[in-house]
PDB file of C-alpha atoms in Angstrom:
ATOM      1  CA  MET A 786     197.921  40.549 207.407  1.00 55.00           C
ATOM      2  CA  THR A 787     196.700  44.033 207.330  1.00 64.00           C
ATOM      3  CA  ASN A 788     194.363  45.393 205.793  1.00 68.00           C
ATOM      4  CA  MET A 789     195.692  48.652 203.756  1.00 68.00           C
ATOM      5  CA  ILE A 790     193.946  50.003 200.657  1.00 66.00           C
ATOM      6  CA  SER A 791     196.478  51.924 198.513  1.00 62.00           C
ATOM      7  CA  PHE A 792     195.612  54.307 195.459  1.00 59.00           C
ATOM      8  CA  LEU A 793     197.503  54.105 192.350  1.00 62.00           C
ATOM      9  CA  ASP A 794     197.896  57.430 191.510  1.00 60.00           C
ATOM     10  CA  GLU A 795     198.421  59.604 194.913  1.00 61.00           C
ATOM     11  CA  THR A 796     199.365  63.014 193.097  1.00 60.00           C
ATOM     12  CA  PRO A 797     197.514  66.033 194.822  1.00 64.00           C
ATOM     13  CA  SER A 798     194.970  67.684 192.675  1.00 75.00           C
ATOM     14  CA  CYS A 799     194.120  71.431 192.181  1.00 77.00           C
ATOM     15  CA  GLY A 800     191.387  73.087 193.585  1.00 74.00           C
ATOM     16  CA  CYS A 801     189.357  72.460 190.501  1.00 75.00           C
ATOM     17  CA  GLY A 802     190.252  68.853 190.388  1.00 76.00           C
ATOM     18  CA  ASN A 803     192.535  68.752 187.693  1.00 78.00           C
ATOM     19  CA  ALA A 804     196.053  67.096 188.100  1.00 79.00           C
ATOM     20  CA  PRO A 805     198.653  70.323 188.332  1.00 79.00           C
ATOM     21  CA  ALA A 806     201.760  69.639 186.613  1.00 80.00           C
ATOM     22  CA  GLU A 807     204.717  68.111 188.028  1.00 80.00           C
ATOM     23  CA  GLY A 808     206.461  70.705 190.626  1.00 80.00           C
ATOM     24  CA  GLN A 809     203.267  72.987 190.678  1.00 79.00           C
ATOM     25  CA  VAL A 810     200.655  73.061 193.269  1.00 79.00           C
ATOM     26  CA  GLN A 811     197.966  74.414 191.212  1.00 82.00           C
ATOM     27  CA  CYS A 812     197.190  73.584 187.475  1.00 85.00           C
ATOM     28  CA  SER A 813     197.581  76.133 184.879  1.00 86.00           C
ATOM     29  CA  LYS A 814     193.435  76.835 184.216  1.00 86.00           C
ATOM     30  CA  TYR A 815     193.084  77.380 187.955  1.00 86.00           C
ATOM     31  CA  LEU A 816     196.134  79.727 187.755  1.00 88.00           C
ATOM     32  CA  ALA A 817     194.657  81.745 184.913  1.00 91.00           C
ATOM     33  CA  ARG A 818     191.427  81.956 186.415  1.00 90.00           C
ATOM     34  CA  GLU A 819     192.711  83.253 189.475  1.00 91.00           C
ATOM     35  CA  ARG A 820     194.758  85.604 187.521  1.00 94.00           C
ATOM     36  CA  TRP A 821     191.339  86.690 185.568  1.00 95.00           C
ATOM     37  CA  SER A 822     189.816  87.073 188.508  1.00 94.00           C
ATOM     38  CA  ARG A 823     192.354  89.611 190.208  1.00 95.00           C
ATOM     39  CA  LYS A 824     192.594  91.658 187.098  1.00 94.00           C
ATOM     40  CA  GLN A 825     188.567  91.798 187.242  1.00 92.00           C
ATOM     41  CA  ARG A 826     188.687  93.068 190.638  1.00 91.00           C
ATOM     42  CA  ALA A 827     191.229  95.663 189.984  1.00 91.00           C
ATOM     43  CA  ARG A 828     189.458  96.964 187.018  1.00 89.00           C
ATOM     44  CA  ASN A 829     186.004  97.270 188.979  1.00 87.00           C
ATOM     45  CA  ARG A 830     187.691  99.171 191.448  1.00 85.00           C
ATOM     46  CA  ARG A 831     189.344 101.594 189.038  1.00 81.00           C
ATOM     47  CA  ASN A 832     185.974 102.231 187.235  1.00 78.00           C
ATOM     48  CA  PRO A 833     182.970 102.104 189.520  1.00 75.00           C
ATOM     49  CA  ARG A 834     179.671 101.775 187.696  1.00 73.00           C
ATOM     50  CA  ARG A 835     177.711 104.579 187.537  1.00 72.00           C
ATOM     51  CA  ALA A 836     174.078 104.583 189.631  1.00 66.00           C
TER      52      ALA A 836
END
């Protein structure tokens, strides 16, 4: 007899802790946040703040 603990749901979770859609690595919330972050960086790079 072996003492083995098995989890009921072994689906991989996203970086934010949510469960991604089937076939996805990251959830839609996390992907949207990454997309927004990239847009903000590009926007800030184009228009730097004045001192």
